[in-house]
Structure formats: C-alpha cells, structure tokens
GROMACS .gro file of C-alpha atoms in nm:
model
  326
    1MET     CA    1  15.887  -9.479   7.580
    2THR     CA    2  15.990  -9.134   7.458
    3PRO     CA    3  15.679  -8.921   7.396
    4LEU     CA    4  15.623  -8.829   7.033
    5SER     CA    5  15.474  -8.525   6.867
    6ILE     CA    6  15.434  -8.414   6.506
    7LEU     CA    7  15.511  -8.085   6.333
    8GLU     CA    8  15.237  -7.993   6.085
    9LEU     CA    9  15.277  -7.735   5.808
   10GLY     CA   10  14.968  -7.818   5.605
   11ARG     CA   11  15.178  -7.869   5.294
   12VAL     CA   12  15.004  -7.827   4.958
   13ARG     CA   13  15.099  -8.099   4.710
   14GLN     CA   14  15.119  -8.056   4.335
   15GLY     CA   15  14.785  -8.166   4.193
   16SER     CA   16  14.603  -8.083   4.517
   17ASP     CA   17  14.477  -7.762   4.682
   18ARG     CA   18  14.486  -7.568   5.006
   19ARG     CA   19  14.160  -7.700   5.148
   20ALA     CA   20  14.279  -8.056   5.097
   21ALA     CA   21  14.606  -7.970   5.275
   22LEU     CA   22  14.420  -7.839   5.581
   23ASP     CA   23  14.190  -8.140   5.589
   24GLU     CA   24  14.489  -8.374   5.554
   25ALA     CA   25  14.645  -8.200   5.855
   26ARG     CA   26  14.339  -8.292   6.058
   27THR     CA   27  14.351  -8.649   5.925
   28VAL     CA   28  14.714  -8.673   6.038
   29ALA     CA   29  14.613  -8.555   6.386
   30GLN     CA   30  14.332  -8.811   6.404
   31HIS     CA   31  14.572  -9.084   6.296
   32ALA     CA   32  14.833  -8.967   6.546
   33GLU     CA   33  14.574  -8.964   6.824
   34ARG     CA   34  14.493  -9.329   6.760
   35LEU     CA   35  14.864  -9.416   6.754
   36GLY     CA   36  14.936  -9.252   7.089
   37TYR     CA   37  15.125  -8.941   6.983
   38ARG     CA   38  15.120  -8.684   7.262
   39ARG     CA   39  15.064  -8.370   7.055
   40ILE     CA   40  15.067  -8.212   6.713
   41TRP     CA   41  15.230  -7.875   6.652
   42VAL     CA   42  15.120  -7.616   6.395
   43ALA     CA   43  15.383  -7.374   6.267
   44GLU     CA   44  15.340  -7.010   6.166
   45HIS     CA   45  15.493  -6.936   5.826
   46HIS     CA   46  15.393  -6.663   5.582
   47ASN     CA   47  15.412  -6.610   5.206
   48MET     CA   48  15.489  -6.975   5.131
   49PRO     CA   49  15.257  -7.126   4.866
   50ALA     CA   50  15.308  -7.479   4.997
   51VAL     CA   51  15.235  -7.397   5.363
   52THR     CA   52  14.879  -7.332   5.485
   53THR     CA   53  14.936  -7.278   5.859
   54ALA     CA   54  14.992  -6.899   5.862
   55ALA     CA   55  14.670  -6.837   6.059
   56THR     CA   56  14.801  -7.070   6.327
   57SER     CA   57  14.526  -7.038   6.586
   58LEU     CA   58  14.258  -7.109   6.324
   59VAL     CA   59  14.436  -7.422   6.203
   60ILE     CA   60  14.471  -7.538   6.564
   61ALA     CA   61  14.095  -7.495   6.607
   62HIS     CA   62  14.032  -7.694   6.288
   63ILE     CA   63  14.250  -7.980   6.412
   64ALA     CA   64  14.130  -7.974   6.773
   65ALA     CA   65  13.766  -7.983   6.661
   66GLY     CA   66  13.834  -8.306   6.472
   67THR     CA   67  14.013  -8.480   6.759
   68SER     CA   68  13.940  -8.549   7.123
   69THR     CA   69  14.252  -8.628   7.327
   70ILE     CA   70  14.570  -8.529   7.145
   71ARG     CA   71  14.721  -8.196   7.250
   72VAL     CA   72  14.736  -7.933   6.978
   73GLY     CA   73  14.991  -7.656   6.996
   74ALA     CA   74  15.154  -7.368   6.816
   75GLY     CA   75  15.500  -7.475   6.712
   76GLY     CA   76  15.520  -7.193   6.706
   77VAL     CA   77  15.360  -6.854   6.707
   78MET     CA   78  15.621  -6.601   6.599
   79LEU     CA   79  15.551  -6.356   6.877
   80PRO     CA   80  15.724  -6.050   6.723
   81ASN     CA   81  15.451  -6.060   6.456
   82HIS     CA   82  15.174  -6.012   6.713
   83ALA     CA   83  15.066  -5.814   7.016
   84PRO     CA   84  15.086  -6.042   7.323
   85TYR     CA   85  14.734  -5.930   7.417
   86VAL     CA   86  14.589  -6.065   7.091
   87ILE     CA   87  14.768  -6.398   7.131
   88ALA     CA   88  14.635  -6.423   7.487
   89GLU     CA   89  14.282  -6.371   7.354
   90GLN     CA   90  14.326  -6.626   7.074
   91PHE     CA   91  14.485  -6.903   7.279
   92GLY     CA   92  14.263  -6.834   7.577
   93THR     CA   93  13.972  -6.893   7.342
   94LEU     CA   94  14.127  -7.218   7.220
   95GLU     CA   95  14.188  -7.336   7.576
   96THR     CA   96  13.829  -7.248   7.668
   97LEU     CA   97  13.695  -7.448   7.373
   98PHE     CA   98  13.938  -7.741   7.411
   99PRO     CA   99  14.037  -7.743   7.779
  100GLY     CA  100  14.362  -7.914   7.874
  101ARG     CA  101  14.466  -7.971   7.511
  102ILE     CA  102  14.634  -7.647   7.399
  103ASP     CA  103  15.006  -7.561   7.402
  104LEU     CA  104  15.158  -7.229   7.302
  105GLY     CA  105  15.510  -7.250   7.161
  106LEU     CA  106  15.674  -6.913   7.098
  107GLY     CA  107  15.946  -6.820   6.854
  108ARG     CA  108  16.148  -6.502   6.803
  109ALA     CA  109  16.197  -6.526   6.425
  110PRO     CA  110  15.947  -6.361   6.188
  111GLY     CA  111  15.872  -6.685   6.003
  112THR     CA  112  15.890  -6.502   5.672
  113ASP     CA  113  16.088  -6.262   5.452
  114GLN     CA  114  16.141  -5.893   5.517
  115THR     CA  115  15.892  -5.782   5.251
  116THR     CA  116  15.615  -5.990   5.410
  117LEU     CA  117  15.718  -5.860   5.751
  118ARG     CA  118  15.636  -5.509   5.629
  119ALA     CA  119  15.299  -5.635   5.508
  120LEU     CA  120  15.239  -5.760   5.863
  121ARG     CA  121  15.304  -5.402   5.979
  122ARG     CA  122  15.580  -5.523   6.209
  123SER     CA  123  15.929  -5.384   6.246
  124PRO     CA  124  16.230  -5.620   6.248
  125ALA     CA  125  16.319  -5.448   6.576
  126SER     CA  126  16.014  -5.613   6.737
  127ALA     CA  127  16.226  -5.923   6.795
  128GLU     CA  128  16.432  -5.728   7.049
  129ASN     CA  129  16.127  -5.717   7.277
  130PHE     CA  130  16.073  -6.093   7.268
  131PRO     CA  131  16.159  -6.166   7.636
  132GLN     CA  132  15.937  -5.882   7.759
  133ASP     CA  133  15.656  -5.991   7.526
  134VAL     CA  134  15.674  -6.348   7.659
  135LEU     CA  135  15.639  -6.218   8.015
  136GLU     CA  136  15.348  -5.994   7.918
  137LEU     CA  137  15.170  -6.281   7.745
  138GLN     CA  138  15.228  -6.503   8.047
  139ALA     CA  139  15.079  -6.235   8.271
  140PHE     CA  140  14.766  -6.205   8.054
  141LEU     CA  141  14.712  -6.583   8.082
  142ALA     CA  142  14.782  -6.600   8.457
  143PRO     CA  143  14.512  -6.660   8.720
  144ASP     CA  144  14.464  -6.288   8.793
  145GLY     CA  145  14.514  -6.219   8.421
  146GLU     CA  146  14.526  -5.841   8.439
  147VAL     CA  147  14.806  -5.622   8.305
  148GLY     CA  148  14.783  -5.248   8.353
  149GLY     CA  149  14.410  -5.269   8.419
  150ILE     CA  150  14.350  -5.469   8.098
  151GLU     CA  151  14.214  -5.823   8.091
  152ALA     CA  152  14.243  -6.062   7.797
  153VAL     CA  153  13.903  -6.230   7.775
  154PRO     CA  154  13.879  -6.529   7.769
  155GLY     CA  155  14.255  -6.574   7.808
  156SER     CA  156  14.282  -6.464   8.171
  157GLY     CA  157  14.307  -6.753   8.411
  158THR     CA  158  14.356  -7.018   8.143
  159ALA     CA  159  14.731  -7.055   8.214
  160VAL     CA  160  14.794  -7.202   7.867
  161PRO     CA  161  15.134  -7.377   7.888
  162LEU     CA  162  15.407  -7.170   7.722
  163TRP     CA  163  15.708  -7.316   7.542
  164ILE     CA  164  16.016  -7.143   7.405
  165LEU     CA  165  16.115  -7.265   7.060
  166GLY     CA  166  16.442  -7.185   6.891
  167SER     CA  167  16.755  -7.293   6.707
  168SER     CA  168  17.020  -7.090   6.890
  169MET     CA  169  17.155  -7.019   7.237
  170PHE     CA  170  16.913  -6.730   7.284
  171GLY     CA  171  16.608  -6.954   7.317
  172ALA     CA  172  16.792  -7.193   7.548
  173GLN     CA  173  16.893  -6.906   7.774
  174LEU     CA  174  16.544  -6.759   7.789
  175ALA     CA  175  16.371  -7.093   7.847
  176ALA     CA  176  16.616  -7.175   8.128
  177HIS     CA  177  16.574  -6.834   8.289
  178LEU     CA  178  16.193  -6.844   8.277
  179GLY     CA  179  16.163  -7.210   8.372
  180LEU     CA  180  15.974  -7.308   8.057
  181PRO     CA  181  15.989  -7.618   7.835
  182TYR     CA  182  16.226  -7.578   7.542
  183GLY     CA  183  16.194  -7.706   7.185
  184PHE     CA  184  16.498  -7.706   6.957
  185ALA     CA  185  16.445  -7.680   6.581
  186SER     CA  186  16.710  -7.938   6.496
  187HIS     CA  187  16.499  -8.058   6.204
  188PHE     CA  188  16.634  -7.765   5.999
  189ALA     CA  189  16.913  -7.610   6.212
  190PRO     CA  190  17.092  -7.884   6.407
  191GLN     CA  191  17.429  -7.714   6.449
  192MET     CA  192  17.377  -7.579   6.804
  193LEU     CA  193  17.159  -7.864   6.933
  194HIS     CA  194  17.389  -8.018   7.194
  195GLN     CA  195  17.532  -7.688   7.317
  196ALA     CA  196  17.184  -7.537   7.358
  197LEU     CA  197  17.047  -7.839   7.544
  198GLU     CA  198  17.345  -7.847   7.779
  199TYR     CA  199  17.302  -7.479   7.865
  200TYR     CA  200  16.926  -7.512   7.909
  201ARG     CA  201  16.956  -7.802   8.151
  202SER     CA  202  17.248  -7.667   8.352
  203HIS     CA  203  17.095  -7.320   8.398
  204PHE     CA  204  16.728  -7.414   8.437
  205LYS     CA  205  16.536  -7.232   8.711
  206PRO     CA  206  16.216  -7.404   8.833
  207SER     CA  207  15.895  -7.208   8.779
  208ALA     CA  208  15.527  -7.231   8.860
  209GLN     CA  209  15.476  -7.407   8.527
  210LEU     CA  210  15.770  -7.648   8.534
  211ASP     CA  211  15.987  -7.787   8.814
  212LYS     CA  212  16.262  -7.943   8.600
  213PRO     CA  213  16.392  -7.906   8.242
  214TYR     CA  214  16.187  -8.051   7.959
  215ALA     CA  215  16.352  -8.059   7.617
  216LEU     CA  216  16.186  -8.138   7.285
  217VAL     CA  217  16.408  -8.225   6.988
  218GLY     CA  218  16.292  -8.193   6.626
  219VAL     CA  219  16.393  -8.468   6.383
  220ASN     CA  220  16.309  -8.544   6.021
  221VAL     CA  221  16.185  -8.902   5.996
  222ILE     CA  222  16.073  -9.096   5.692
  223ALA     CA  223  16.010  -9.464   5.754
  224ALA     CA  224  15.917  -9.719   5.490
  225ASP     CA  225  15.941 -10.091   5.419
  226THR     CA  226  16.296 -10.055   5.282
  227ASP     CA  227  16.583  -9.808   5.305
  228GLU     CA  228  16.557  -9.754   4.930
  229GLU     CA  229  16.189  -9.661   4.941
  230ALA     CA  230  16.244  -9.422   5.231
  231ARG     CA  231  16.530  -9.247   5.052
  232TYR     CA  232  16.308  -9.215   4.745
  233LEU     CA  233  16.025  -9.060   4.948
  234ALA     CA  234  16.274  -8.817   5.109
  235THR     CA  235  16.352  -8.655   4.774
  236SER     CA  236  16.034  -8.444   4.798
  237GLN     CA  237  16.175  -8.266   5.104
  238GLN     CA  238  16.520  -8.243   4.949
  239MET     CA  239  16.378  -8.073   4.640
  240ALA     CA  240  16.191  -7.827   4.862
  241PHE     CA  241  16.517  -7.727   5.029
  242ALA     CA  242  16.693  -7.691   4.693
  243ASP     CA  243  16.412  -7.462   4.577
  244LEU     CA  244  16.445  -7.263   4.900
  245PHE     CA  245  16.811  -7.196   4.827
  246ARG     CA  246  16.717  -7.085   4.474
  247GLY     CA  247  16.448  -6.847   4.598
  248VAL     CA  248  16.181  -7.053   4.422
  249SER     CA  249  15.839  -7.089   4.585
  250GLY     CA  250  15.632  -7.382   4.472
  251LEU     CA  251  15.411  -7.666   4.584
  252MET     CA  252  15.539  -7.992   4.726
  253GLN     CA  253  15.667  -8.214   4.445
  254PRO     CA  254  15.638  -8.591   4.402
  255PRO     CA  255  15.958  -8.787   4.471
  256VAL     CA  256  16.215  -8.852   4.199
  257ASP     CA  257  16.446  -9.144   4.128
  258ASP     CA  258  16.763  -8.935   4.101
  259ILE     CA  259  16.785  -8.636   4.336
  260ASP     CA  260  17.139  -8.561   4.218
  261ALA     CA  261  16.996  -8.471   3.879
  262TYR     CA  262  16.782  -8.207   4.051
  263TRP     CA  263  17.020  -8.024   4.281
  264THR     CA  264  17.372  -7.894   4.246
  265PRO     CA  265  17.661  -8.018   4.464
  266ALA     CA  266  17.649  -7.687   4.655
  267GLU     CA  267  17.275  -7.725   4.720
  268LYS     CA  268  17.328  -8.085   4.827
  269PHE     CA  269  17.594  -7.976   5.076
  270GLN     CA  270  17.381  -7.695   5.215
  271ALA     CA  271  17.074  -7.917   5.246
  272GLY     CA  272  17.286  -8.183   5.412
  273ARG     CA  273  17.386  -7.937   5.684
  274MET     CA  274  17.028  -7.822   5.744
  275LEU     CA  275  16.882  -8.175   5.732
  276GLY     CA  276  17.159  -8.331   5.937
  277CYS     CA  277  16.914  -8.437   6.207
  278SER     CA  278  16.727  -8.688   5.991
  279VAL     CA  279  16.647  -9.057   6.017
  280ILE     CA  280  16.542  -9.210   5.688
  281GLY     CA  281  16.502  -9.580   5.620
  282SER     CA  282  16.344  -9.912   5.705
  283ARG     CA  283  16.212 -10.009   6.046
  284ASP     CA  284  16.553 -10.128   6.166
  285THR     CA  285  16.727  -9.814   6.038
  286VAL     CA  286  16.473  -9.581   6.196
  287ARG     CA  287  16.474  -9.767   6.527
  288ALA     CA  288  16.852  -9.744   6.550
  289GLY     CA  289  16.858  -9.380   6.444
  290LEU     CA  290  16.593  -9.260   6.687
  291ASN     CA  291  16.738  -9.458   6.977
  292LYS     CA  292  17.079  -9.304   6.903
  293LEU     CA  293  16.931  -8.953   6.894
  294VAL     CA  294  16.753  -9.000   7.227
  295ALA     CA  295  17.068  -9.144   7.385
  296GLU     CA  296  17.283  -8.855   7.260
  297THR     CA  297  17.043  -8.572   7.348
  298GLY     CA  298  16.844  -8.709   7.642
  299ALA     CA  299  16.535  -8.574   7.465
  300ASP     CA  300  16.224  -8.573   7.680
  301GLU     CA  301  16.012  -8.567   7.363
  302LEU     CA  302  16.076  -8.609   6.991
  303MET     CA  303  15.897  -8.386   6.741
  304ILE     CA  304  15.864  -8.582   6.418
  305VAL     CA  305  15.879  -8.395   6.088
  306CYS     CA  306  15.754  -8.628   5.814
  307ASP     CA  307  15.746  -8.451   5.479
  308VAL     CA  308  15.614  -8.717   5.241
  309PHE     CA  309  15.425  -8.638   4.919
  310ASP     CA  310  15.183  -8.932   4.929
  311PRO     CA  311  14.936  -8.885   5.221
  312ALA     CA  312  14.894  -9.259   5.269
  313LYS     CA  313  15.268  -9.319   5.283
  314ARG     CA  314  15.303  -9.033   5.531
  315LEU     CA  315  15.045  -9.196   5.760
  316LYS     CA  316  15.226  -9.527   5.727
  317SER     CA  317  15.558  -9.363   5.815
  318LEU     CA  318  15.409  -9.208   6.129
  319GLU     CA  319  15.257  -9.545   6.220
  320ILE     CA  320  15.595  -9.718   6.189
  321VAL     CA  321  15.759  -9.456   6.412
  322ALA     CA  322  15.490  -9.492   6.678
  323ASP     CA  323  15.523  -9.869   6.674
  324LEU     CA  324  15.903  -9.858   6.701
  325MET     CA  325  15.914  -9.606   6.984
  326ALA     CA  326  15.650  -9.793   7.185
   0.00000   0.00000   0.00000
C-alpha cells in the first residue's frame, strides 16, 4: 500500500464562511485519520479570500487538537516569509504539544503576490537565502539547539522532521544534498516531475534524519460513483484556475454542467497544463490512474488534493481513494 496524505487549504465555499472552512479542515483530518491516511498537510498562502491557512502553525494546532494519531504538517511554510528562529519556536511548540505528529515542509516561494510580500515586510531577495535558512532552522531544532548563543524554546531538541517542497530542480537538488524527504508539487506544476525525482534519487546523500530517498508526489483526485459525476465535481477546481488566470479572487464555486461555457480555450489549455497530474472518475478510473502514477514515479507517498465544493462529497471521494489504495 502506498501511504496517503492530504493537502488542506481550508477553502471557503460560496454560501459559507471562514470559520466553517477551518472546522471542515479539522473534520477532513478526523475522517482521514479513521481511513488510515498517514498525514494531512496545511499550506501557507496569503491574500486569497478562499484560502484560510495563512497562519499555518495555528491551523495545524486546530487540526492536531481535534485528532489523535494522524500526522499534521506544514505543506508548506514559505520560509523566506519568516525568520527561521520564529519557525523553530512555533513548530517546537507544536511538537511539544503533539509529540511525534508534526512535520515541517519548507518552500522557497512567497506563496503570494509581490504587493502582499511587501506587507509581510519581506524582500523578494529573501528567497536567495533559502538553503542557509533551512540549515539554521535545522540547527535550532537539533538536540543541542543553540545557534550563536541563542536557543529556540521550546524548539530546541525537538528535531521536528524537515521536508523540502518544490516544483523545480532547485528543491530536488537541495533535498538531495541535505538528505531530506522531498515533496513535488505536481498537483499544479507537473512539468518537471520526472526529471526532479530522478535527480533527487540519484544524488541523494544520507543524513541523520533520512538514510534513503523519500519522495512525495502531489496529485489532484476526485472520485465519485461515475466518471460523469466526478468530472462534474471537478469543475469547481477548474473554475478556480480560470479565475486565477483572470486575476479574479473569489470563493469556491459550486460545480457547473458546462465548464466550456465558463472558460476560454486559452484558459482551458493553461489549466490543462497545470492540472495535468489529475485523476478524476469512478472507482475503476481512479484505481487505474493512481496505480499508473505510482508505477511511473515510484512515489513513496501520494499527497491527495481533493477540491470538491460539497463537503460530504469530498469526504466520500477521500474514502474511495483510501479504499482503493488499501
């Protein structure tokens, strides 16, 4: 069985509100825990009305407090937006409260637009320090946990597992060099997936955290009773991508019967490239698609992205995936 995890963005649906979105995220985690999912990831995004996970460590605490065994991780914290010391304090606190259940995935992108980046008081040049910041964060979380006479309390000694997340060769190179697990964001940028995984595995250097490569692959999955129903449910995500291309920020929309009446041919093409790593359909279709993806990538873990408007149908989709992959 290939281990499964879930990417959670706390999406706000039309007709709902932000509190409901955060509570639904916890409900998804509780459901996933019962189904045997290994972990749930919470992603840092800013200035997006439909996404409530900007304060990533707080959302992780909300989810972890409502569950008991599933691992809860940042997928990821955009480290250029933060001082490594502060992240060590935050995730050391989480690990202290929920021992053995916290993962810290790190990304180099800002997770937002340039205007919001200025509001965060961060320079775009901060991304250039990403490798050094990862090492500093790792040092703050290490058993001795002291850097330059400074200790991150209660982060020191917690050794929270670090992951490198990315969608390009840069992340693969860094993860291989540092001997860390690597997650590829193929759910929205699949173009470099195979090249990045090949480099990561062939250049991996064992570390104190990890003795051999461990690769997580993101995939959009919507499973339903029929192919037709699944394709219908998928239109909510497709509309969100069309709006992204248009520079429109809005809440998650209910599915539509005719997606081609919503987007232009150019938007359809662009969305098709970004959502190329998707498996949408009935049980048989999803089983075949996921088995093919695992065979082609050798994924050690699949991160399921299930953007469905109806909360009950989203839970059902995740249940179908868990059943198939078991």
